[in-house]
Coordinates of C-alpha atoms and ligand atoms in Angstrom, one line a residue:
M656 CA 119.7 127.3 77.3
S657 CA 122.5 129.8 75.9
D658 CA 125.5 130.2 78.3
L659 CA 124.5 133.5 79.7
S660 CA 127.7 134.3 81.6
A661 CA 129.3 134.4 78.6
S662 CA 131.7 137.3 77.2
P663 CA 129.6 140.0 76.0
V664 CA 132.0 140.9 72.7
I665 CA 133.6 137.5 72.7
P666 CA 132.0 134.7 70.6
T667 CA 131.5 131.4 72.5
E668 CA 133.9 128.9 69.9
T669 CA 130.6 126.8 69.1
L670 CA 130.4 123.8 66.6
P671 CA 128.4 126.2 64.5
L672 CA 130.5 129.1 64.3
K673 CA 133.0 127.0 63.4
A674 CA 132.0 125.5 60.8
A675 CA 130.1 128.8 59.3
R676 CA 133.9 130.7 59.7
G677 CA 134.4 127.8 57.6
L678 CA 131.6 128.3 55.1
G679 CA 132.7 131.8 54.8
P680 CA 135.5 131.8 51.5
T681 CA 133.0 129.9 49.6
L682 CA 129.9 131.8 50.4
A683 CA 131.9 134.6 49.3
A684 CA 133.0 133.4 46.4
R685 CA 129.7 133.0 45.3
A686 CA 127.5 135.8 46.1
H687 CA 128.1 137.2 43.3
K688 CA 126.6 135.1 41.1
W689 CA 123.7 135.1 43.0
D690 CA 123.3 138.8 42.8
Q691 CA 124.5 138.5 39.2
S692 CA 121.3 136.0 37.9
R693 CA 119.0 136.9 40.8
E694 CA 119.6 132.5 41.6
Y695 CA 118.0 131.1 44.4
C696 CA 121.4 130.3 46.3
H697 CA 120.3 126.1 45.9
E698 CA 124.0 125.1 45.8
N699 CA 124.9 125.9 49.3
I700 CA 121.6 124.2 51.1
P701 CA 123.5 120.9 51.0
D702 CA 126.9 123.0 53.1
L703 CA 124.2 124.7 55.6
V704 CA 122.5 121.5 56.3
A705 CA 126.4 119.4 56.2
A706 CA 126.8 122.2 58.7
K707 CA 124.4 121.7 60.5
L708 CA 123.2 125.7 60.6
M709 CA 119.9 124.4 58.9
G710 CA 117.2 124.3 62.5
M711 CA 120.4 124.6 64.7
S712 CA 117.8 126.2 67.6
I713 CA 115.3 123.4 66.7
P714 CA 115.7 121.7 70.2
R715 CA 117.4 117.8 70.3
E716 CA 114.2 115.9 70.1
Y717 CA 113.4 117.0 67.3
G718 CA 116.7 117.0 65.2
G719 CA 118.5 119.7 64.9
Q720 CA 121.2 121.5 67.9
G721 CA 119.1 123.2 70.4
A722 CA 120.9 125.9 70.0
S723 CA 120.3 129.4 71.8
F724 CA 119.6 132.5 69.8
L725 CA 123.3 133.9 71.5
Q726 CA 125.1 131.3 69.2
V727 CA 122.4 131.8 66.7
V728 CA 123.3 135.3 65.7
D729 CA 127.2 134.5 66.7
V730 CA 126.9 132.3 62.8
V731 CA 124.6 135.0 61.3
E732 CA 127.3 137.8 61.9
E733 CA 130.0 135.4 60.5
V734 CA 127.4 134.3 57.5
A735 CA 126.6 137.5 56.5
R736 CA 130.3 139.4 56.3
H737 CA 130.4 136.9 53.2
C738 CA 126.8 136.5 51.7
T739 CA 123.9 138.1 53.3
L740 CA 121.5 135.8 50.7
T741 CA 123.0 132.6 52.7
A742 CA 122.4 135.2 56.1
R743 CA 118.8 135.8 55.6
I744 CA 118.4 131.6 54.8
I745 CA 119.5 130.7 58.5
V746 CA 118.1 134.0 60.4
E747 CA 114.6 132.1 59.0
A748 CA 115.4 129.1 59.8
N749 CA 116.4 129.1 63.1
M750 CA 114.0 132.9 64.1
G751 CA 110.9 133.8 63.3
G752 CA 108.8 130.9 62.2
I753 CA 110.5 127.9 63.0
S754 CA 111.2 129.6 66.6
A755 CA 107.0 130.1 67.2
V756 CA 106.5 126.5 66.1
M757 CA 109.2 125.5 68.5
A758 CA 107.0 127.4 71.2
Y759 CA 104.1 127.5 70.4
G760 CA 103.4 123.9 68.3
T761 CA 101.6 120.7 68.8
E762 CA 104.2 117.9 69.0
K763 CA 103.1 116.7 66.2
Q764 CA 103.8 120.6 64.9
K765 CA 107.3 120.9 65.7
A766 CA 109.0 117.5 64.5
F767 CA 106.9 118.3 60.9
C768 CA 108.9 121.7 60.6
A769 CA 111.4 120.0 62.1
K770 CA 112.1 117.7 59.4
Y771 CA 112.0 120.3 56.6
V772 CA 114.0 122.4 58.1
L773 CA 116.6 120.6 58.6
A774 CA 116.5 119.2 55.5
G775 CA 116.5 122.9 53.8
D776 CA 114.0 124.4 54.1
K777 CA 113.7 128.2 55.2
P778 CA 110.3 128.5 56.4
A779 CA 108.7 131.6 54.9
I780 CA 106.6 133.9 57.0
C781 CA 103.9 136.1 55.8
I782 CA 102.1 138.5 57.6
T783 CA 102.6 141.9 55.6
E784 CA 99.9 143.2 53.0
P785 CA 99.2 145.5 50.3
D786 CA 97.5 147.5 53.2
A787 CA 99.1 146.8 56.3
G788 CA 102.5 147.0 56.4
S789 CA 103.6 148.9 59.4
A790 CA 99.9 148.7 60.5
A791 CA 100.0 145.0 60.3
T792 CA 97.0 144.7 63.5
E793 CA 94.7 146.6 60.3
M794 CA 95.3 142.7 58.4
T795 CA 92.9 141.2 56.8
S796 CA 93.3 138.3 55.5
T797 CA 90.8 135.3 56.9
A798 CA 90.5 132.3 58.5
Q799 CA 87.1 131.0 58.6
K800 CA 86.3 128.2 60.6
V801 CA 85.0 125.3 58.9
K802 CA 84.2 121.7 59.9
G803 CA 87.7 119.5 60.1
G804 CA 89.5 123.0 59.9
Y805 CA 89.8 126.5 58.4
R806 CA 90.0 128.3 55.0
L807 CA 92.5 131.1 55.0
N808 CA 91.3 134.4 52.4
G809 CA 94.1 137.0 51.1
V810 CA 96.5 138.7 50.7
K811 CA 100.4 139.0 51.3
H812 CA 102.8 140.9 50.2
W813 CA 107.2 141.5 50.9
I814 CA 107.1 137.3 51.9
T815 CA 111.1 136.3 51.2
G816 CA 110.8 133.2 49.6
G817 CA 107.8 133.2 48.6
G818 CA 107.8 130.7 45.9
M819 CA 110.6 128.7 47.1
S820 CA 109.8 128.4 50.6
K821 CA 107.7 124.9 51.4
L822 CA 106.5 125.9 55.1
H823 CA 104.7 129.4 55.0
L824 CA 104.1 131.1 59.3
V825 CA 100.3 132.7 58.1
F826 CA 99.3 135.7 60.5
A827 CA 95.0 135.8 60.2
R828 CA 92.5 137.0 60.6
V829 CA 90.5 134.0 62.6
L830 CA 86.5 134.4 61.9
D831 CA 84.2 130.9 64.0
D832 CA 81.5 129.3 63.1
A833 CA 79.4 133.0 62.8
G834 CA 82.1 135.1 61.0
V835 CA 82.9 136.8 64.1
D836 CA 86.7 138.1 64.8
Q837 CA 88.4 135.7 67.9
G838 CA 91.6 137.5 66.9
I839 CA 94.6 136.7 64.9
G840 CA 95.9 133.0 65.1
G841 CA 99.1 132.1 62.7
F842 CA 98.6 128.8 60.2
L843 CA 101.3 126.6 58.8
L844 CA 101.0 126.1 54.7
L845 CA 102.8 123.6 53.1
H846 CA 103.6 124.6 49.5
D847 CA 105.8 121.6 47.6
P848 CA 104.5 120.5 44.6
D849 CA 108.1 118.9 43.4
N850 CA 106.9 116.5 46.4
G851 CA 103.1 116.1 45.2
D852 CA 101.8 118.4 48.1
D853 CA 100.3 121.5 46.2
C854 CA 98.3 123.3 48.5
E855 CA 94.4 124.2 46.5
G856 CA 93.5 127.9 46.7
F857 CA 96.9 128.6 47.0
T858 CA 99.0 130.5 44.8
V859 CA 102.9 132.4 44.5
A860 CA 100.8 135.7 42.0
R861 CA 104.6 137.1 41.5
R862 CA 107.9 137.8 42.6
E863 CA 108.8 141.3 43.0
R864 CA 112.9 143.1 41.8
T865 CA 114.6 144.3 44.4
M866 CA 117.3 146.7 44.5
G867 CA 119.2 143.7 46.3
L868 CA 118.9 140.7 47.9
C869 CA 118.8 139.7 44.5
G870 CA 118.7 135.8 44.5
M871 CA 116.0 135.8 47.4
P872 CA 112.0 136.0 45.8
E873 CA 109.8 138.8 47.8
A874 CA 106.5 137.4 46.5
E875 CA 103.0 138.5 46.7
L876 CA 101.5 135.3 47.9
H877 CA 97.3 134.4 47.3
F878 CA 94.7 132.3 49.5
E879 CA 91.9 131.9 48.4
D880 CA 90.1 129.1 49.8
A881 CA 92.8 127.4 50.6
F882 CA 92.8 125.2 53.2
I883 CA 94.6 124.5 57.0
A884 CA 93.3 121.8 59.0
D885 CA 93.0 122.1 62.2
D886 CA 95.8 120.3 63.6
M887 CA 98.2 122.8 61.2
V888 CA 96.8 125.6 63.3
V889 CA 99.7 126.8 65.1
L890 CA 97.5 128.7 69.0
P891 CA 99.4 131.2 70.1
P892 CA 99.0 130.7 74.2
S893 CA 97.5 133.2 75.8
G894 CA 94.8 132.4 72.4
F895 CA 93.4 134.3 69.0
K896 CA 92.6 137.5 70.7
R897 CA 95.9 138.1 72.0
G898 CA 97.6 136.3 69.1
F899 CA 99.5 138.5 67.6
A900 CA 100.8 140.1 70.0
D901 CA 102.7 136.0 71.2
L902 CA 103.1 136.0 67.4
M903 CA 105.5 139.0 67.2
T904 CA 106.9 138.1 70.4
A905 CA 107.8 135.4 68.6
Y906 CA 108.7 137.0 65.6
N907 CA 111.5 138.8 68.3
S908 CA 114.0 136.7 67.5
Q909 CA 114.0 137.4 63.4
R910 CA 114.3 141.1 64.1
V911 CA 117.0 140.5 66.4
G912 CA 118.5 138.0 63.7
A913 CA 117.7 140.8 60.9
G914 CA 119.5 142.7 62.7
T915 CA 122.6 141.1 62.6
I916 CA 122.9 139.9 59.4
A917 CA 122.9 144.6 58.0
M918 CA 126.1 144.4 61.3
G919 CA 127.4 141.5 60.1
I920 CA 127.0 142.7 56.2
A921 CA 129.0 146.1 57.4
A922 CA 131.6 143.4 59.5
G923 CA 132.3 142.8 56.2
A924 CA 132.0 146.3 55.1
L925 CA 134.4 147.1 58.0
D926 CA 137.4 144.3 56.6
H927 CA 137.3 145.4 53.4
A928 CA 137.9 148.5 54.3
T929 CA 140.4 148.2 56.5
R930 CA 142.0 145.8 53.7
Y931 CA 141.9 148.4 50.5
L932 CA 143.6 151.5 53.4
K933 CA 146.5 150.0 53.8
E934 CA 146.5 148.2 49.7
R935 CA 145.4 151.7 48.0
E936 CA 148.4 154.4 47.7
Q937 CA 148.0 157.3 46.6
F938 CA 150.4 160.8 46.9
G939 CA 153.2 158.8 48.0
R940 CA 151.7 156.4 50.3
P941 CA 148.7 154.3 51.4
I942 CA 145.5 155.9 51.8
G943 CA 145.4 154.9 55.9
E944 CA 147.6 157.4 56.4
F945 CA 145.4 160.2 55.6
Q946 CA 143.8 161.2 59.1
G947 CA 140.5 161.6 57.4
L948 CA 139.7 157.9 56.7
Q949 CA 141.5 157.5 59.9
W950 CA 139.1 158.8 61.5
M951 CA 135.8 157.7 59.3
L952 CA 137.8 153.8 59.7
A953 CA 137.2 154.8 63.9
E954 CA 133.3 155.3 63.5
M955 CA 132.6 152.5 61.2
D956 CA 134.0 150.0 63.9
A957 CA 132.5 151.8 66.5
K958 CA 129.3 151.8 64.8
V959 CA 129.6 148.2 64.0
H960 CA 131.0 146.9 67.6
A961 CA 127.9 149.3 69.5
S962 CA 125.7 147.1 67.2
R963 CA 126.5 144.1 67.4
L964 CA 126.7 144.4 71.6
M965 CA 123.5 146.0 71.7
L966 CA 122.4 142.5 69.9
R967 CA 124.2 139.9 71.7
E968 CA 122.8 141.6 74.7
A969 CA 119.0 140.5 72.9
A970 CA 119.8 137.2 71.9
Q971 CA 120.1 136.6 75.2
T972 CA 117.9 139.1 77.5
L973 CA 114.7 136.3 76.9
C974 CA 110.8 137.3 78.1
G975 CA 108.9 135.2 79.6
K976 CA 108.6 132.8 76.6
G977 CA 111.6 132.7 76.2
F978 CA 112.4 135.4 73.0
P979 CA 114.0 138.4 72.6
D980 CA 112.7 140.5 74.9
M981 CA 110.8 143.3 73.0
H982 CA 112.2 146.7 73.4
L983 CA 116.5 145.1 73.3
A984 CA 115.2 143.6 69.9
A985 CA 113.8 146.5 68.8
R986 CA 116.5 148.7 70.0
A987 CA 118.9 147.0 68.9
K988 CA 117.7 146.7 65.4
M989 CA 116.5 149.9 64.5
F990 CA 120.4 151.3 65.9
A991 CA 122.4 148.4 64.4
S992 CA 120.8 148.2 60.5
E993 CA 121.0 152.4 60.7
N994 CA 124.1 152.3 61.3
A995 CA 124.9 149.6 59.3
I996 CA 123.8 151.7 56.2
S997 CA 125.9 154.1 57.1
V998 CA 129.0 152.3 57.7
V999 CA 128.6 150.2 54.2
N1000 CA 128.3 153.5 52.4
D1001 CA 131.8 154.8 53.9
A1002 CA 133.5 151.6 53.1
L1003 CA 132.2 151.7 49.3
Q1004 CA 133.4 155.6 49.8
M1005 CA 137.6 154.2 50.4
F1006 CA 136.9 152.4 47.5
G1007 CA 136.4 155.6 46.1
A1008 CA 135.6 154.5 41.8
R1009 CA 136.4 150.8 42.5
G1010 CA 133.1 150.7 45.4
Y1011 CA 131.1 151.4 42.4
G1012 CA 131.9 148.7 40.7
S1013 CA 131.7 145.4 40.5
Q1014 CA 135.9 144.0 40.9
E1015 CA 135.0 144.0 45.2
P1016 CA 131.5 143.4 46.9
L1017 CA 130.8 147.1 47.8
E1018 CA 127.8 148.1 45.5
R1019 CA 126.0 144.7 46.2
M1020 CA 126.9 144.9 50.1
Y1021 CA 125.3 148.7 49.6
R1022 CA 122.1 147.9 47.9
D1023 CA 121.9 144.3 50.0
V1024 CA 122.3 146.6 53.5
R1025 CA 119.2 148.8 52.6
M1026 CA 116.6 146.6 52.9
F1027 CA 117.2 146.5 56.7
T1028 CA 116.1 149.9 57.9
I1029 CA 112.6 148.4 56.0
G1030 CA 111.9 144.8 56.7
G1031 CA 111.0 143.2 60.0
G1032 CA 109.4 145.9 60.8
T1033 CA 111.2 149.6 59.4
A1034 CA 113.5 151.5 61.9
Q1035 CA 110.1 154.9 62.5
I1036 CA 107.6 151.4 63.8
L1037 CA 110.8 151.2 65.9
K1038 CA 111.5 153.8 67.6
T1039 CA 108.2 154.4 68.8
Q1040 CA 108.1 151.2 70.4
V1041 CA 111.5 151.7 72.1
A1042 CA 109.9 155.2 72.7
G1043 CA 106.4 153.4 74.2
G1044 CA 109.0 151.5 76.4
L1045 CA 110.9 154.2 77.6
L1046 CA 107.7 156.5 78.5
G1047 CA 106.3 153.4 80.3
I1048 CA 103.0 154.3 77.9
K1049 CA 100.6 152.2 74.8
V1050 CA 101.5 154.1 72.2
P1051 CA 98.9 153.3 69.2
Q1052 CA 99.2 155.0 65.9
T1053 CA 95.6 155.6 64.4
R1054 CA 93.8 158.2 65.2
D1055 CA 90.9 157.2 68.4
G1056 CA 94.1 155.4 69.8
Y1057 CA 94.3 157.1 72.3
V1058 CA 90.6 157.9 72.8
K1059 CA 90.3 153.9 72.9
I1060 CA 92.6 154.3 75.8
A1061 CA 90.4 157.3 77.6
E1062 CA 88.0 155.4 77.5
G1063 CA 89.3 152.3 78.7
S1064 CA 88.4 149.6 75.5
V1065 CA 92.3 149.0 75.2
K1066 CA 94.5 148.8 78.0
Ligands
LIG1597 C1 103.2 149.0 64.8 C2 102.8 147.7 65.8 C3 103.6 147.7 66.8 C4 101.4 147.4 66.9 O1 100.8 148.5 66.5 P1 99.3 148.6 66.7 O2 99.0 149.6 68.1 O3 98.8 148.0 65.9 O4 98.6 147.7 67.9 P2 99.7 147.8 69.2 O5 98.8 147.6 70.1 O6 100.8 148.2 69.8 O7 100.3 146.0 69.3 C5 99.2 145.2 69.8 C6 99.8 144.5 70.5 O8 100.6 143.2 69.9 C7 102.4 143.4 71.3 N1 102.5 144.0 70.3 C8 102.7 144.6 69.1 N2 104.4 144.2 68.8 C9 105.0 142.9 69.8 C10 106.4 142.6 69.4 N3 107.6 143.1 69.0 N4 106.5 141.8 70.5 C11 105.8 141.3 71.0 N5 104.5 142.1 71.2 C12 104.1 142.7 70.7 C13 101.2 145.1 71.7 O9 102.2 145.2 72.6 C14 99.6 144.6 71.8 O10 99.6 143.7 73.3 P3 98.9 143.9 74.1 O11 97.4 143.9 73.4 O12 99.2 145.5 74.3 O13 99.1 143.0 75.3 C15 103.6 146.2 64.6 O14 101.9 146.3 63.5 C16 104.5 146.1 64.4 O15 105.1 146.1 65.0 N6 104.4 146.5 62.8 C17 105.6 146.4 62.4 C18 105.3 145.2 60.8 C19 106.6 143.8 61.2 O16 107.2 144.3 61.8 N7 106.6 143.4 60.1 C20 107.5 142.2 59.6 C21 107.1 141.4 59.0 S1 108.1 140.1 58.7 C22 109.4 140.7 57.3 O17 109.2 142.0 57.4 C23 110.9 139.7 57.5 C24 111.9 140.6 56.8 S2 112.8 140.2 58.1 O18 114.2 140.8 57.4 O19 113.1 139.3 59.5
FAD1598 C1 113.6 142.8 51.5 C2 111.9 142.5 52.5 C3 111.9 141.0 52.6 C4 111.0 141.5 53.3 N1 110.0 140.4 53.7 C5 108.7 140.2 54.2 C6 108.4 138.7 54.4 O1 109.4 137.6 54.6 N2 107.3 138.7 56.0 C7 106.1 140.2 55.8 O2 105.0 139.1 56.3 N3 106.6 141.1 55.1 C8 108.2 140.9 54.9 N4 108.1 141.9 54.4 C9 107.7 143.5 54.4 C10 108.2 144.7 56.1 O3 107.5 144.2 56.9 C11 107.1 145.9 55.3 O4 107.9 146.4 54.2 C12 107.0 147.0 56.6 O5 107.0 146.3 57.6 C13 107.0 148.2 56.0 O6 106.1 148.1 55.7 P1 105.8 149.0 54.3 O7 106.3 148.4 53.4 O8 104.0 148.8 53.6 O9 104.6 150.8 54.7 P2 104.6 151.5 54.8 O10 103.9 151.0 56.8 O11 103.6 152.0 53.6 O12 105.8 153.1 55.5 C14 106.0 153.5 54.4 C15 106.9 155.1 55.4 O13 105.8 154.6 56.2 C16 106.4 155.1 57.7 N5 105.5 154.4 58.6 C17 104.3 154.0 58.2 N6 103.6 154.2 59.7 C18 104.1 154.6 60.4 C19 104.2 156.0 61.7 N7 103.0 155.5 62.5 N8 104.5 156.3 62.1 C20 105.8 156.7 61.7 N9 106.6 155.7 61.0 C21 105.0 155.2 59.7 C22 107.5 153.4 57.3 O14 108.2 153.6 58.4 C23 108.1 154.0 56.4 O15 109.3 154.9 55.9 C24 109.7 142.2 53.6 C25 109.9 143.7 53.0 C26 111.3 144.1 52.6 C27 111.7 145.2 51.8

């Protein structure tokens, strides 16, 4: 468990954090390559495995380090300063889907998933569909109960790592033998064709061409009667009826991780800007002597630091199921992602034309950071969630949502 007495500011100097700090310059030197080639950073994976950063949050009994979410976010911030792509891999190798399995899974599922993640696999979490993005509970992918398991049907898109990830946690609407909707469950699907584990009925249909994080595949996945055996169903603790709530409770850890990547990019951009303000001279003096830029720098620093504090608070304020509190996670991720875009934008501005070119990492960081008010729950959705918490009311978004509450059909 995390050291809850840890200072809210100074990261605990853990072995993983030391390892991440040691890897920083190497990751930074390679980051441009993945961005330009749009290739996955396979070369980084052995370094992450050797540094025990893949699956550091997995309990020791399954081969991990048993690291807390607080210790994970410290590593994520450090890596994100240098390479967004690698930071996203570390988040999904320690939070979100893998954390749901470690919390809700069977012994077999935990050991099975730990093996892949510890060996370097970044699991994919499959929630979003073409017609169910923010309105995730309107997903139409189904898991029809059949003898020995379930048949998955549907389309998921914007799946991070699609085509690269071996493990997939697929959210789907469970239908019993009679086709009656039971609620939403999580289904573990292995896609590892190089090792003969190709799931029939599962296809990677296409890859998005993205503005940032260019080395990470964002793919559309098709499920056509893909069979998932009973023992690969992640049964949420409250059953399928509240399966979405339980699975999203686990997902809140990934929201904190995603917000930390955004903050880490901004922290890295702040480092670059601070360096440049002392290096660049105009009017016979370092541009850092101009008060306007000094004030910008101070504001950037405050935004990064406030984000860091909120994220570290969320990482260590755990709900009953051992995951970050929903509202703290939403607030931290919303705040960090919006402010990170602003900070990276200002840092790029301080470089003048140089910031707009590829001699500095700022333009890549600016393209990378832009996703974080969208992926992981948009800033708008998270603000609604925070407001609902502040008001102490449910905030249904469908037109009949409030009617159902009034009628008592929705609690
Ligand atoms: C918009 C939503 C919040 C859901 O809204 P709905 O009005 O459709 O449904 P609700 O009644 O609000 O929720 C149903 C049920 O689940 C509980 N819930 C919802 N969210 C959470 C949460 N984060 N933590 C815990 N519990 C949650 C809610 O309280 C209800 O429970 P009760 O029935 O009241 O007990 C939701 O659809 C939403 O979050 N939409 C955004 C979609 C999203 O975040 N997608 C992420 C996909 S993965 C990704 O993007 C990866 C990229 S990243 O870098 O990580
Ligand atoms: C880089 C990247 C990686 C991703 N990785 C994954 C992944 O690994 N797994 C996965 O499942 N998904 C992933 N996603 C998908 C992501 O979760 C969705 O894009 C996100 O939930 C928003 O859904 P949408 O794109 O359909 O936008 P929409 O829901 O169509 O929203 C469009 C706009 O309307 C706003 N909006 C919608 N509803 C409301 C409302 N009720 N109130 C106010 N505003 C509203 C939104 O905030 C947004 O501005 C990823 C997305 C990106 C960009």
